[in-house]
C-alpha cells in the first residue's frame, strides 16, 4: 500500500469522526470512548495472479492484503461487513480486548453465528489499552488466507511514542499463497483425516518475491531515504508458518509486540509466530554504500519433522531512492536454519515490557486458579469401513488436555447470555491433564496418541487471577505452538525447556517486566506460563494459531462471569446479530 494512501485513509477517518454520531462506550480500564471512524468491508471474490497463474480469492474490497484500519488509543471504530460472497464469513479484530463487548469479537460459533451471503453486520471495535500494531482477519474456515489486514493504533492525541517519531510507518504482512482453492483444500483434508497441503509460496505484503517465477515485477518494494528512520509494523498472517525475518545489511530495533511497547533491543533477525505482531525501527543508514537495494526476506521456522510445510523463502526489496544509483543488489540476508529452536528462543527471551511511568505493568502476584494445559496433535479412530489418511489409517486431530474441541452449531456466547449454555457446551474443561506423563520424551506409549471430541469450556469468576502453563508434548512430534487468547492480553511470566516443574520453575519467573502479549509461542518440547486477571466479562476463545491445529480441535473457551458493578457486566447484544 502506498504511503500516501495510508495517510489519506487516516485523514479521512479523522474527518469522518465529525460526521459519525458519538457513542459513549465504557472502555475497560480507560473510561469512555467515542466513534472516530467507520469502514465498509465488502467481502467479495476477486481475481489475482501469482506464480504465473490466475485464481479467484476471497477479499475485502477487492484488496489482498486488505485495507488498513487506523485508530488512536481509546477510540471506537465501526466496521460494516457486507458479505457479497457465496459463503458464510466472520471477522476477528486480533488482539483487541473488546471490553465487555464479546459480540464483536468475531470467531464463528464462539461469539457469533456467521454473516450469511447477502447480509451485513456492523462490528463495534473498542480500543482500550492497545497501542501499536495489531491486525484483523477472517475467523471462519480457512478464509483468513486472503481476508486479512493491518490495524494501526496511534497514541492518544497529545501523547507521543516512547521513542523519536519515525519518518514513515509501513505494514509488513507475512503470509502464504496456495495455487489451489483453500476452501476445497480444507474440505478434502477434513474428509480424509489427513494433513493439509503446504502453501506454494510464502509472501510479503501478498507477493512471493523475485525468487519465484513470474514474480519479479510485482515484488514488494520499500522506498527509503538515507539517514531516516522507518517503523515497520510486522504481522504474521500465515496459516501454518512461524517465520524468521531480516533485512540484508541492516539491524532492527524491536520496540513493541502485540500492541504493547517493549524495552528496546536490536537484532539481526526477528522471530514471529502466526497471530503475532512486532513493531521495529529501521535506521536507513546504508544509502551511501556500494549497494543501494537490499533484500528483506522471511523463511519458516518449522520444528516438527513429521508435519508438512512450505520451506520457501519470500523476499521484498528495500531501495534507497536518494542514492546516486539504484542498481546494485545485496545478497539474501542471513537467516537462522529452518529448525533453529535456539535462535527462536534467544529472540523470545529478550522481550520485556517497557514498564515506564507512561506504560506501566501490573503483573498479578497472587494466583487464584492454576492451570496446566498440555498441547498435542493426536489421532481419532477412523470410521469403520473408511480408509483415513492420517497416521496408522486414523484421522488427525488435536487437543488441549486431551480434549479435542468440537465446534457447536450455534454461538456459545448467545447460549450463555440466554442461559441455555448447557445445551451447547459442558463447563468442565480440565485444569490439568487427566494423566500425567513425561510430556516431552520421544518414547511415548501409543495409547497416548488418541483423543476424543467434546465441547468443553472453562468458567471463571469475575476478577479471578489465572495462571496457565502451556506444556508442549511429543505426541505425534513436539513443536512450537502459537497460543492466542481472545479478549485479553497476558503477561508471559516464564518459559523453559522440558517438562514444567511446579516446585522449581516458578522461581525463575519474571514478575517485574514480562512481555504483554495476546499470542505466545510455546517452545518446542517446552512450556510457557502466562498470567491474566479475568476482568473482561464474556465468552473468549483460546486456540493455537496454526490453522490446521485449530480446525483439528486445539482450542477451548474461557467464560468470564459478570462482576457486581454495572460496568463489570457484558453489554447487551446489538439488534442485528447474525442468526445460525
XYZ file of C-alpha atoms in Angstrom, residues 40 145 308 366 385 412-413 415 455 467 497 536:
12
model
C -17.137 -0.536 4.932
C -5.557 -16.943 3.992
C 4.369 -30.965 6.050
C -1.242 -13.841 43.786
C -15.283 -49.146 6.676
C -21.682 -20.243 22.641
C -21.954 -16.565 23.621
C -26.343 -19.598 24.509
C -17.337 -29.140 23.572
C -2.047 -18.696 35.529
C 12.584 -26.445 28.100
C -13.342 -8.673 30.988
